[in-house]
Amino acid sequence: MAGDELKVVRGFSSKASPLPQDLLKADTREVPAGLLATGTYPSADKTIALNRYCSPEFAQLEKEKLWKKVWQFACREEDIPNVGDRIPYTVGDLSFMIVRSGPSSFRAFYNTCLHRGTRLCDGMSSGESVRCPFHAWEWNLDGSLKNIPSRWDFPKVDSEKYRLPDVKCETWGGFIFVNPDPDAAPLSKALGVLPEHFASFNPAERFTAFHIRKKVRANWKITMEAFLESYHVVETHTESLGFTGDASTQYDVWDDGASHISRLITPSAIPSPHLGDHASVADAVNQAFQAFALAMPGVPVPQYDPASRLNGRAQVAEWRRQMMGAGLGRDFSNVSDATMIDSIQYYMFPNFCPWFGEGLPLVYQFLPHGDNPNESIMSVRLTVPVPGGGAPRPPSAPIREIDFDERFDAVPEIGLLAIIFDQDMGNLPRVQAGLRGAEPGHAFATLGRYQEQRIRHFHDVLDRTLEA
Amino acid sequence: MPGSDPADGDFVDTIALAALEAGAQHSVYVGMRRVLLCRVDTDVFAFRDACPHALQPLKGGAITGTTIRCPKHGACFDMKTGMPQNGITKASLELYAVRIRDGIVQVDAGPDKRPNPYQQFGG
Ligand code: FES
Ligand code: FES
Ligand SMILES: [Fe+2]
């Protein structure tokens, strides 16, 4: 294709809004090596057939070749803090029960009773054994059969053959992953650059401060792709432009064949390049102070200090270090400005989106909903460092379910994020409805070569996975 | 700052009425809500600065009489009742009560229910 010879433009900056790698040079602290690393997967043009977002056959193919075959993010260790705690991980119409089987060991089982097929675990629950609600067949936490009522009536049931079938289950950084493929390579192969890039962030030493599960009337890929680029910020989150480097966002992809990782770095406390070379840096800093303060009611909102020896971004970062340090009894004094304030989001194929840094320390998970290709579930967590000074680990927040027609606005504790998510959520059913009615000759999406490259990479990997 | 009498709602001070000329629009934060203040002659209207169509800011929308038109995709709302005036959305504006006390525009956008995730633990 002739277009492939065109040089890729790696983001668009302005005098007031430099590219992330230039901002990192002005950081007041040592920048983690991972943030300086850049991706190795080439950018290119791509179109995506729209029927993969709505065809039941395609969803079925994904179930067989994707969800039954790959490492995927299930939950966090702190969701099931005590031995015997369990929680379901449900992806489409597959479901697994994740159990804390020992003080620091986890197992995942098919969430289906071996008697007549009842789902064993519908939500967070606990106990020394797993007991089916229908006739009380019962298993130990290691999956061995414990009891069958009226055992005399099942003379052919061999206890060894009626162990609960399990699937591979491994952890990294407090995250629990499962893989139903018994022949799968270890999780470490699928994590790629993540352990190295997250070393300074220590995700294991964090807890879930809020946890939302939102039902969405859009295919899981449509929902996910809306969060893989900052190209939509200028239209969908217009009021963020004053303090967000949307068009200057840096996108990186790493793929060694076994791991498929991508990242975006959207700088904060600088104006959008769309606002031009003369956009106000002071306004950007003040708006960033305001945005962070919205989640901290009662905390006075600082103002940009033009006389400070610190630049604006460093001022916001320093305030965040002090606020978080005092609130959590931890020391953030060596944490880089970028880590304190920027929006840095990683993605691991197929459903895991951990954010890096204290700017926006979220974790997303994207899942098909039942066998309906037009529906999905997005889970959003905010993770916070566990308090220092020997304070006890705070409990994980309970899951707040938000139905199709409910808004994030119903969860005021997430501050400014509520309207941002609701703006995103507004787009998704429109995309799903629109793509199903596309003109047959133009039933494809056209991706931006740089800003939408993470979506392209996702589909490259999906193609390879489904063809395997 | 809460209003003088805590029993009569959650009114908070915003800007001076004198700073809002007839025809002017001004957006302010009340708790976590961005609120648009619009002055039409002597009336001041206050509503959430998020058009219910796609939650975009209404600020800068053309005002005719007491109708404001969203700059993004053209939804129109009556600022008196909040009611939509055309078909693009069936949802209404989120209107807030306004009063003037000592020359200050006060707005009641409901109670502020946000906990602070960094201040409830340790420290
Ligand atoms: S402009 Fe991007 S989907 Fe319509
Ligand atoms: S956001 Fe107002 S008309 Fe669409
Ligand atoms: Fe968004």
Coordinates of C-alpha atoms and ligand atoms in Angstrom, one line a residue:
Chain A
M1 CA 0.0 0.0 0.0
A2 CA 1.5 3.3 -1.1
G3 CA 0.4 5.0 2.2
D4 CA 2.7 2.8 4.2
E5 CA 5.7 4.7 2.9
L6 CA 4.4 7.9 4.5
K7 CA 6.3 8.8 7.6
V8 CA 4.3 8.3 10.8
V9 CA 3.7 11.5 12.7
R10 CA 4.3 10.6 16.4
G11 CA 1.9 13.0 18.0
F12 CA 1.2 16.7 17.6
S13 CA 2.6 19.2 20.0
S14 CA 2.5 23.0 20.5
K15 CA 4.9 25.5 22.1
A16 CA 2.8 25.4 25.2
S17 CA 2.3 21.7 25.1
P18 CA 5.5 19.6 24.4
L19 CA 5.5 15.9 23.7
P20 CA 5.7 13.5 26.7
Q21 CA 9.4 12.6 26.2
D22 CA 10.3 16.3 26.3
L23 CA 8.2 16.8 29.4
L24 CA 10.0 13.9 31.1
K25 CA 13.4 15.7 30.5
A26 CA 12.1 18.5 32.7
D27 CA 11.0 16.1 35.5
T28 CA 12.2 17.1 39.0
R29 CA 12.8 13.5 39.9
E30 CA 14.4 10.5 38.3
V31 CA 12.0 9.1 35.8
P32 CA 11.3 5.4 35.9
A33 CA 13.1 3.6 33.0
G34 CA 9.8 2.2 31.7
L35 CA 8.5 5.6 31.0
L36 CA 11.5 6.4 28.9
A37 CA 11.2 3.2 26.9
T38 CA 9.4 3.4 23.6
G39 CA 7.5 0.7 21.7
T40 CA 8.9 -1.5 19.0
Y41 CA 5.8 -2.5 17.1
P42 CA 5.4 -0.5 13.8
S43 CA 2.5 1.8 13.3
A44 CA 0.5 1.3 10.1
D45 CA -2.9 2.0 8.6
K46 CA -5.7 -0.5 9.2
T47 CA -9.4 -0.9 8.6
I48 CA -11.5 -3.2 10.8
A49 CA -14.6 -5.0 9.5
L50 CA -17.6 -3.9 11.6
N51 CA -19.2 -7.3 11.7
R52 CA -16.7 -8.5 14.2
Y53 CA -18.5 -6.3 16.7
C54 CA -22.0 -7.6 16.2
S55 CA -21.9 -11.1 14.7
P56 CA -23.0 -14.0 17.0
E57 CA -20.7 -16.3 15.0
F58 CA -17.7 -14.0 15.7
A59 CA -18.5 -13.9 19.4
Q60 CA -18.7 -17.7 19.4
L61 CA -15.3 -17.9 17.7
E62 CA -13.9 -15.6 20.4
K63 CA -15.3 -17.8 23.1
E64 CA -13.6 -20.9 21.6
K65 CA -10.3 -19.5 20.4
L66 CA -9.8 -16.5 22.6
W67 CA -11.5 -16.8 26.0
K68 CA -10.7 -20.5 26.4
K69 CA -7.1 -20.1 25.3
V70 CA -5.4 -17.0 26.7
W71 CA -4.2 -15.5 30.0
Q72 CA -6.8 -13.0 31.2
F73 CA -7.3 -10.8 34.2
A74 CA -9.8 -12.1 36.6
C75 CA -9.6 -10.1 39.9
R76 CA -7.3 -8.8 42.6
E77 CA -5.9 -10.8 45.5
E78 CA -7.5 -8.4 48.0
D79 CA -11.0 -9.2 46.7
I80 CA -10.7 -12.6 48.5
P81 CA -8.6 -11.7 51.5
N82 CA -9.2 -14.9 53.7
V83 CA -8.7 -18.6 53.0
G84 CA -11.9 -19.9 51.7
D85 CA -13.1 -16.7 50.1
R86 CA -14.2 -17.0 46.5
I87 CA -15.4 -14.7 43.7
P88 CA -16.7 -15.5 40.2
Y89 CA -14.9 -14.4 37.1
T90 CA -17.5 -14.5 34.3
V91 CA -16.5 -13.8 30.7
G92 CA -19.4 -14.2 28.3
D93 CA -21.1 -17.4 29.2
L94 CA -17.9 -18.9 30.6
S95 CA -17.5 -18.6 34.4
F96 CA -14.8 -19.5 36.8
M97 CA -14.7 -19.5 40.5
I98 CA -11.5 -18.0 42.0
V99 CA -10.7 -19.3 45.4
R100 CA -8.1 -18.3 48.0
S101 CA -7.1 -21.9 48.7
G102 CA -4.3 -21.1 51.2
P103 CA -2.8 -18.0 52.8
S104 CA -1.1 -17.0 49.6
S105 CA -2.4 -19.5 47.1
F106 CA -5.2 -19.3 44.6
R107 CA -7.1 -21.7 42.5
A108 CA -9.6 -21.3 39.7
F109 CA -12.3 -23.8 38.9
Y110 CA -15.1 -24.1 36.3
N111 CA -18.0 -22.5 38.1
T112 CA -20.3 -25.4 37.3
C113 CA -21.6 -28.2 39.6
L114 CA -20.7 -31.7 38.4
H115 CA -24.1 -33.0 39.5
R116 CA -26.5 -31.2 37.2
G117 CA -24.7 -28.1 36.1
T118 CA -25.7 -25.4 38.6
R119 CA -23.5 -22.3 38.8
L120 CA -21.6 -22.7 42.1
C121 CA -20.6 -19.1 43.0
D122 CA -22.7 -16.0 42.1
G123 CA -20.8 -13.4 44.0
M124 CA -18.2 -12.8 46.7
S125 CA -18.7 -15.6 49.3
S126 CA -16.7 -17.7 51.8
G127 CA -16.4 -21.1 53.6
E128 CA -14.2 -24.1 54.2
S129 CA -15.8 -25.9 51.3
V130 CA -17.7 -25.2 48.1
R131 CA -21.3 -26.3 48.3
C132 CA -23.8 -26.3 45.5
P133 CA -27.1 -24.6 46.4
F134 CA -29.3 -27.2 44.6
H135 CA -28.5 -30.6 46.2
A136 CA -25.5 -29.7 48.3
W137 CA -22.7 -31.6 46.4
E138 CA -19.6 -30.3 48.1
W139 CA -15.9 -29.9 47.4
N140 CA -12.8 -29.0 49.4
L141 CA -10.9 -25.8 48.5
D142 CA -8.3 -27.9 46.7
G143 CA -11.1 -29.2 44.4
S144 CA -11.3 -32.7 45.9
L145 CA -14.8 -34.1 46.3
K146 CA -16.0 -33.7 49.9
N147 CA -19.5 -35.0 50.1
I148 CA -22.5 -36.1 48.0
P149 CA -25.8 -36.3 49.9
S150 CA -27.3 -39.8 49.5
R151 CA -23.9 -41.1 48.4
W152 CA -25.4 -44.6 48.1
D153 CA -27.4 -43.4 45.1
F154 CA -24.3 -42.6 43.0
P155 CA -22.4 -45.9 43.2
K156 CA -20.6 -45.1 39.9
V157 CA -19.3 -41.7 40.9
D158 CA -15.5 -42.1 41.4
S159 CA -14.4 -39.3 43.8
E160 CA -11.1 -38.9 41.9
K161 CA -13.0 -38.3 38.6
Y162 CA -15.3 -35.9 40.3
R163 CA -12.7 -33.4 41.5
L164 CA -13.8 -29.9 40.4
P165 CA -12.1 -29.2 37.1
D166 CA -9.7 -26.4 37.5
V167 CA -7.9 -24.0 35.1
K168 CA -4.5 -22.4 35.3
C169 CA -4.4 -19.6 37.8
E170 CA -1.3 -17.3 38.5
T171 CA -0.7 -13.9 40.0
W172 CA 1.4 -10.9 39.4
G173 CA 1.4 -7.7 41.4
G174 CA -1.7 -8.6 43.3
F175 CA -3.6 -9.3 40.1
I176 CA -5.0 -12.8 39.5
F177 CA -5.1 -14.2 36.0
V178 CA -6.6 -17.4 34.7
N179 CA -6.1 -19.4 31.5
P180 CA -8.5 -22.3 30.7
D181 CA -6.0 -23.8 28.2
P182 CA -4.2 -26.7 30.1
D183 CA -1.3 -26.4 27.6
A184 CA -0.7 -22.7 28.1
A185 CA 2.7 -21.3 28.7
P186 CA 3.3 -19.6 32.1
L187 CA 1.8 -16.2 32.8
S188 CA 5.2 -14.6 32.9
K189 CA 5.5 -15.0 29.1
A190 CA 2.2 -13.1 28.6
L191 CA 3.2 -10.2 30.9
G192 CA 6.0 -9.0 28.6
V193 CA 7.3 -5.6 29.7
L194 CA 4.8 -5.1 32.5
P195 CA 6.8 -6.4 35.5
E196 CA 9.8 -4.3 34.5
H197 CA 7.8 -1.2 33.8
F198 CA 5.7 -1.5 37.0
A199 CA 8.6 -2.3 39.3
S200 CA 8.7 1.2 40.8
F201 CA 4.9 1.3 41.2
N202 CA 4.6 -1.9 43.2
P203 CA 0.9 -2.8 42.3
A204 CA 0.9 -5.5 45.0
E205 CA 1.1 -2.9 47.7
R206 CA -2.2 -1.3 46.7
F207 CA -5.8 -1.8 47.6
T208 CA -9.0 -1.3 45.7
A209 CA -10.6 2.0 47.0
F210 CA -13.6 1.8 44.6
H211 CA -14.8 -0.9 42.2
I212 CA -17.6 -0.4 39.7
R213 CA -19.0 -2.8 37.2
K214 CA -20.9 -1.1 34.4
K215 CA -23.2 -2.9 31.9
V216 CA -22.9 -1.4 28.4
R217 CA -24.9 -1.8 25.3
A218 CA -21.9 -2.3 23.0
N219 CA -19.6 -5.1 22.1
W220 CA -16.8 -5.6 24.6
K221 CA -14.2 -4.5 21.9
I222 CA -16.1 -1.3 21.2
T223 CA -16.2 -0.5 24.9
M224 CA -12.5 -1.3 25.3
E225 CA -11.3 0.6 22.2
A226 CA -12.9 3.8 23.5
F227 CA -10.4 3.7 26.3
L228 CA -7.3 2.9 24.2
E229 CA -6.9 6.3 22.6
S230 CA -6.9 10.0 23.5
Y231 CA -8.1 11.0 20.0
H232 CA -11.7 11.3 21.3
V233 CA -10.8 13.7 24.1
V234 CA -11.2 16.9 22.0
E235 CA -14.8 16.1 21.1
T236 CA -16.0 13.8 23.9
H237 CA -14.2 15.4 26.9
T238 CA -14.0 19.0 25.7
E239 CA -13.8 20.5 29.1
S240 CA -10.5 18.6 29.8
L241 CA -8.7 20.3 27.0
G242 CA -7.4 23.1 29.2
F243 CA -5.2 20.8 31.2
T244 CA -4.7 17.7 29.0
G245 CA -2.1 16.9 26.4
D246 CA -4.6 14.9 24.3
A247 CA -3.1 15.3 20.8
S248 CA 0.5 15.1 22.2
T249 CA -0.3 11.7 23.8
Q250 CA 2.5 9.1 23.2
Y251 CA 1.4 5.6 22.2
D252 CA 3.7 2.6 22.4
V253 CA 3.3 -1.1 21.5
W254 CA 5.5 -4.0 22.5
D255 CA 4.8 -7.4 21.0
D256 CA 7.3 -10.4 21.1
G257 CA 4.8 -12.9 19.8
A258 CA 4.0 -14.2 23.4
S259 CA 3.2 -10.9 25.1
H260 CA 1.0 -8.2 23.6
I261 CA 1.3 -4.9 25.6
S262 CA 0.5 -1.3 24.7
R263 CA 0.6 2.0 26.5
L264 CA -0.5 5.6 26.3
I265 CA 1.0 8.6 28.1
T266 CA -1.3 11.6 28.2
P267 CA 0.4 14.4 30.0
S268 CA -1.5 16.5 32.5
A269 CA -1.3 20.1 33.7
I270 CA -0.5 21.4 30.3
P271 CA -2.9 22.8 27.7
S272 CA -4.1 20.7 24.8
P273 CA -2.0 21.3 21.6
H274 CA -5.4 22.0 20.0
L275 CA -5.5 25.3 22.0
G276 CA -2.5 26.6 20.1
D277 CA 1.0 27.8 20.9
H278 CA -0.3 30.6 23.1
A279 CA -2.6 28.6 25.3
S280 CA -2.2 29.5 29.0
V281 CA 0.1 27.2 31.0
A282 CA -1.1 28.9 34.2
D283 CA -4.7 28.0 33.4
A284 CA -3.7 24.5 32.7
V285 CA -2.0 24.2 36.1
N286 CA -5.0 25.7 37.9
Q287 CA -7.4 23.4 36.1
A288 CA -5.3 20.4 37.0
F289 CA -5.3 21.5 40.6
Q290 CA -9.1 21.8 40.4
A291 CA -9.5 18.4 38.7
F292 CA -7.4 16.5 41.3
A293 CA -9.1 18.5 44.1
L294 CA -12.6 17.5 43.0
A295 CA -12.0 14.0 44.4
M296 CA -10.8 15.6 47.7
P297 CA -13.6 17.6 49.1
G298 CA -12.7 20.0 51.8
V299 CA -9.1 20.3 50.6
P300 CA -8.3 23.8 49.5
V301 CA -7.5 24.1 45.8
P302 CA -4.0 25.6 45.3
Q303 CA -3.1 28.2 42.7
Y304 CA -0.3 28.2 40.2
D305 CA 2.6 30.2 41.6
P306 CA 4.5 32.1 38.8
A307 CA 7.3 33.0 41.2
S308 CA 8.0 29.4 42.2
R309 CA 11.3 27.8 41.1
L310 CA 9.1 24.8 40.1
N311 CA 7.4 24.7 36.8
G312 CA 3.6 24.2 36.8
R313 CA 3.6 20.5 36.4
A314 CA 6.1 20.1 39.2
Q315 CA 3.9 22.3 41.4
V316 CA 1.0 20.0 40.9
A317 CA 3.1 17.0 41.5
E318 CA 4.6 18.4 44.7
W319 CA 1.2 19.2 46.1
R320 CA 0.1 15.6 45.2
R321 CA 3.1 14.2 47.0
Q322 CA 2.3 16.1 50.1
M323 CA -1.4 15.4 50.0
M324 CA -1.0 11.7 49.4
G325 CA 2.0 11.4 51.8
A326 CA 0.0 13.0 54.6
G327 CA -3.2 11.0 53.9
L328 CA -1.5 7.6 53.5
G329 CA 1.5 8.0 55.9
R330 CA 3.9 7.1 53.0
D331 CA 6.8 8.8 51.4
F332 CA 6.4 10.0 47.8
S333 CA 9.4 12.3 47.8
N334 CA 11.3 10.3 45.2
V335 CA 8.3 9.7 42.9
S336 CA 8.6 11.5 39.5
D337 CA 6.3 14.3 38.5
A338 CA 5.0 12.3 35.6
T339 CA 4.2 9.4 37.9
M340 CA 2.3 11.7 40.3
I341 CA 0.1 13.5 37.7
D342 CA 0.0 12.0 34.2
S343 CA -2.4 9.6 32.8
I344 CA -0.4 6.5 31.9
Q345 CA -2.3 3.5 30.8
Y346 CA -1.0 0.0 29.9
Y347 CA -3.0 -2.7 28.1
M348 CA -2.3 -6.4 28.1
F349 CA -4.2 -8.5 25.6
P350 CA -7.1 -9.2 25.8
N351 CA -8.9 -7.6 28.8
F352 CA -6.4 -6.1 31.2
C353 CA -5.8 -2.3 31.5
P354 CA -3.7 -1.3 34.5
W355 CA -2.8 2.3 34.8
F356 CA 0.6 3.3 36.0
G357 CA 1.3 6.1 38.5
E358 CA -0.7 8.2 40.9
G359 CA -2.2 10.5 38.3
L360 CA -5.0 8.2 37.5
P361 CA -4.4 4.8 39.3
L362 CA -7.2 2.9 37.7
V363 CA -7.6 -0.7 36.5
Y364 CA -10.0 -1.5 33.8
Q365 CA -11.3 -4.9 32.7
F366 CA -13.5 -5.5 29.6
L367 CA -15.7 -8.5 29.2
P368 CA -18.4 -9.8 26.9
H369 CA -21.8 -10.0 28.6
G370 CA -23.5 -13.4 28.2
D371 CA -23.6 -14.5 24.6
N372 CA -25.0 -11.2 23.3
P373 CA -22.3 -9.6 21.1
N374 CA -24.1 -6.2 21.5
E375 CA -23.5 -6.0 25.3
S376 CA -20.4 -5.9 27.5
I377 CA -19.3 -5.2 31.0
M378 CA -16.6 -2.7 32.0
S379 CA -15.1 -2.9 35.4
V380 CA -13.3 0.1 36.8
R381 CA -11.2 0.1 40.0
L382 CA -9.2 2.9 41.7
T383 CA -6.3 1.5 43.5
V384 CA -4.5 3.4 46.3
P385 CA -1.2 2.5 48.0
V386 CA -1.8 0.7 51.3
P387 CA -1.1 3.1 54.2
G388 CA 2.3 3.1 55.7
G389 CA 3.5 3.1 59.3
G390 CA 2.1 -0.3 60.1
A391 CA -1.5 0.7 59.5
P392 CA -3.7 -2.3 58.7
R393 CA -4.5 -3.0 55.0
P394 CA -7.9 -1.4 54.3
P395 CA -10.5 -3.7 53.0
S396 CA -11.2 -3.9 49.3
A397 CA -14.2 -1.8 48.3
P398 CA -17.4 -3.8 47.5
I399 CA -18.4 -4.0 43.9
R400 CA -20.9 -1.3 42.9
E401 CA -23.0 -2.6 39.9
I402 CA -24.3 0.1 37.5
D403 CA -27.0 -1.1 35.1
F404 CA -27.3 -0.3 31.4
D405 CA -29.3 2.8 31.9
E406 CA -27.7 4.0 35.1
R407 CA -24.9 6.6 35.1
F408 CA -21.6 6.7 36.9
D409 CA -23.0 9.9 38.3
A410 CA -24.7 7.7 40.8
V411 CA -21.3 7.1 42.4
P412 CA -20.2 10.6 43.7
E413 CA -17.1 9.3 45.4
I414 CA -15.3 9.1 42.0
G415 CA -15.4 12.9 41.6
L416 CA -14.7 14.3 38.2
L417 CA -14.3 10.8 36.7
A418 CA -18.1 10.3 36.9
I419 CA -18.9 12.7 34.1
I420 CA -15.9 11.6 32.1
F421 CA -17.1 8.0 32.2
D422 CA -20.6 9.0 31.5
Q423 CA -19.4 11.0 28.4
D424 CA -17.6 7.9 27.2
M425 CA -20.6 5.6 28.0
G426 CA -22.9 7.9 26.0
N427 CA -20.9 7.2 22.8
L428 CA -20.8 3.4 23.1
P429 CA -24.5 2.4 22.4
R430 CA -24.4 4.9 19.5
V431 CA -21.4 3.2 18.0
Q432 CA -23.0 -0.2 18.4
A433 CA -26.3 1.0 16.8
G434 CA -24.5 2.8 14.0
L435 CA -22.2 0.0 13.0
R436 CA -25.0 -2.5 12.7
G437 CA -26.6 -0.2 10.1
A438 CA -23.5 0.6 8.1
E439 CA -23.7 0.7 4.3
P440 CA -22.4 -2.8 3.2
G441 CA -19.6 -1.3 1.0
H442 CA -18.3 0.8 3.9
A443 CA -18.9 -1.5 6.8
F444 CA -15.4 -1.0 8.3
A445 CA -13.7 1.3 10.8
T446 CA -10.7 3.4 9.6
L447 CA -8.0 3.8 12.2
G448 CA -5.6 6.7 12.7
R449 CA -2.1 5.4 12.0
Y450 CA -0.5 6.8 15.2
Q451 CA -3.2 7.7 17.7
E452 CA -5.3 4.6 17.1
Q453 CA -2.4 2.1 16.7
R454 CA -3.2 0.3 20.0
I455 CA -6.6 -0.6 18.5
R456 CA -4.9 -1.8 15.4
H457 CA -2.4 -3.9 17.4
F458 CA -5.3 -5.4 19.4
H459 CA -7.0 -6.6 16.1
D460 CA -3.7 -7.9 14.7
V461 CA -3.3 -10.1 17.9
L462 CA -7.0 -11.0 17.8
D463 CA -6.6 -12.2 14.2
R464 CA -3.6 -14.3 15.1
T465 CA -5.4 -15.7 18.1
L466 CA -8.5 -16.7 16.2
E467 CA -6.6 -18.2 13.3
A468 CA -4.4 -20.4 15.6
Chain B
M1 CA -19.4 28.1 52.0
P2 CA -22.9 26.9 53.0
G3 CA -25.7 29.4 53.2
S4 CA -26.5 31.1 56.5
D5 CA -29.3 28.9 57.5
P6 CA -28.4 25.2 57.2
A7 CA -32.0 24.2 57.4
D8 CA -32.9 25.7 54.1
G9 CA -31.0 23.5 51.6
D10 CA -27.5 23.4 50.4
F11 CA -27.1 26.9 48.9
V12 CA -23.5 27.9 48.3
D13 CA -22.0 31.2 47.2
T14 CA -20.8 31.5 43.7
I15 CA -20.1 34.9 42.1
A16 CA -21.4 38.4 42.6
L17 CA -24.6 39.2 40.7
A18 CA -22.8 42.4 39.5
A19 CA -20.3 40.1 37.7
L20 CA -23.1 38.5 35.7
E21 CA -24.4 41.1 33.2
A22 CA -27.6 40.6 31.4
G23 CA -27.1 38.1 28.6
A24 CA -23.9 36.7 30.2
Q25 CA -23.0 33.1 31.0
H26 CA -20.6 31.9 33.6
S27 CA -19.6 28.4 34.7
V28 CA -18.6 27.6 38.3
Y29 CA -17.9 24.5 40.4
V30 CA -20.4 23.7 43.1
G31 CA -19.0 20.7 44.9
M32 CA -18.1 18.3 42.0
R33 CA -20.8 19.8 39.7
R34 CA -19.9 22.2 37.0
V35 CA -22.8 24.7 37.0
L36 CA -23.7 27.2 34.3
L37 CA -25.2 30.5 35.4
C38 CA -27.1 32.4 32.7
R39 CA -28.6 35.8 33.2
V40 CA -31.6 36.8 31.1
D41 CA -32.7 40.4 31.9
T42 CA -33.1 40.2 35.7
D43 CA -33.5 36.4 35.9
V44 CA -30.6 34.1 36.8
F45 CA -30.8 30.5 35.8
A46 CA -28.5 27.7 37.1
F47 CA -28.2 24.2 35.7
R48 CA -25.6 21.5 35.4
D49 CA -23.2 22.5 32.6
A50 CA -23.6 19.1 30.9
C51 CA -26.1 18.8 28.1
P52 CA -28.1 15.6 28.7
H53 CA -27.6 14.6 25.1
A54 CA -23.9 13.7 25.3
L55 CA -22.9 15.5 28.5
Q56 CA -21.0 18.2 26.8
P57 CA -20.7 21.7 28.2
L58 CA -23.6 24.1 27.3
K59 CA -21.5 27.1 27.9
G60 CA -21.4 29.4 24.9
G61 CA -24.7 28.1 23.6
A62 CA -26.9 30.6 21.8
I63 CA -29.8 32.0 24.0
T64 CA -33.1 33.1 22.5
G65 CA -35.6 34.2 25.1
T66 CA -35.2 31.6 27.8
T67 CA -34.1 28.9 25.4
I68 CA -30.5 27.8 25.2
R69 CA -29.1 25.8 22.3
C70 CA -26.3 23.3 22.9
P71 CA -23.2 24.2 20.8
K72 CA -22.4 20.6 20.1
H73 CA -25.4 18.9 18.3
G74 CA -28.2 21.4 18.6
A75 CA -30.4 20.3 21.5
C76 CA -32.5 23.2 22.8
F77 CA -33.8 23.5 26.4
D78 CA -36.1 26.0 28.2
M79 CA -34.0 27.3 31.0
K80 CA -37.1 28.0 33.1
T81 CA -38.4 24.4 33.1
G82 CA -35.4 22.5 31.9
M83 CA -37.6 20.8 29.3
P84 CA -36.1 19.7 25.9
Q85 CA -37.4 21.7 23.0
N86 CA -36.5 19.4 20.1
G87 CA -36.1 15.7 19.5
I88 CA -32.3 15.0 19.9
T89 CA -32.8 14.2 23.6
K90 CA -35.8 13.5 25.7
A91 CA -33.9 14.3 28.9
S92 CA -34.2 17.6 30.7
L93 CA -31.6 20.0 32.0
E94 CA -30.6 19.4 35.6
L95 CA -31.9 22.7 37.1
Y96 CA -30.7 24.1 40.4
A97 CA -32.4 26.6 42.7
V98 CA -30.9 30.1 42.7
R99 CA -31.2 33.0 45.1
I100 CA -29.4 36.2 45.6
R101 CA -28.1 37.1 49.1
D102 CA -26.2 40.3 49.7
G103 CA -25.5 40.6 46.0
I104 CA -24.1 37.1 45.7
V105 CA -25.6 34.4 43.5
Q106 CA -26.2 31.3 45.6
V107 CA -26.9 27.9 44.1
D108 CA -28.3 24.8 45.6
A109 CA -26.9 21.8 43.7
G110 CA -27.8 19.3 46.4
P111 CA -25.6 17.8 49.1
D112 CA -21.9 17.0 48.4
K113 CA -21.5 13.2 49.0
R114 CA -17.8 12.7 48.2
P115 CA -15.5 11.0 50.6
N116 CA -11.8 11.6 50.2
P117 CA -10.0 8.4 49.2
Y118 CA -6.7 9.7 50.5
Q119 CA -7.9 11.0 53.8
Q120 CA -9.8 8.2 55.3
F121 CA -6.9 5.9 56.0
G122 CA -3.6 6.0 57.9
G123 CA -1.7 9.3 58.2
Ligands
FES1 S1 -16.0 10.3 14.5 FE1 -15.1 8.6 15.3 S2 -16.6 7.2 15.3 FE2 -17.6 8.8 14.5
FES2 S1 -24.2 17.3 23.8 FE1 -25.7 18.9 23.6 S2 -26.7 18.4 21.8 FE2 -25.2 16.8 22.0
FE3 FE -12.9 8.9 27.3

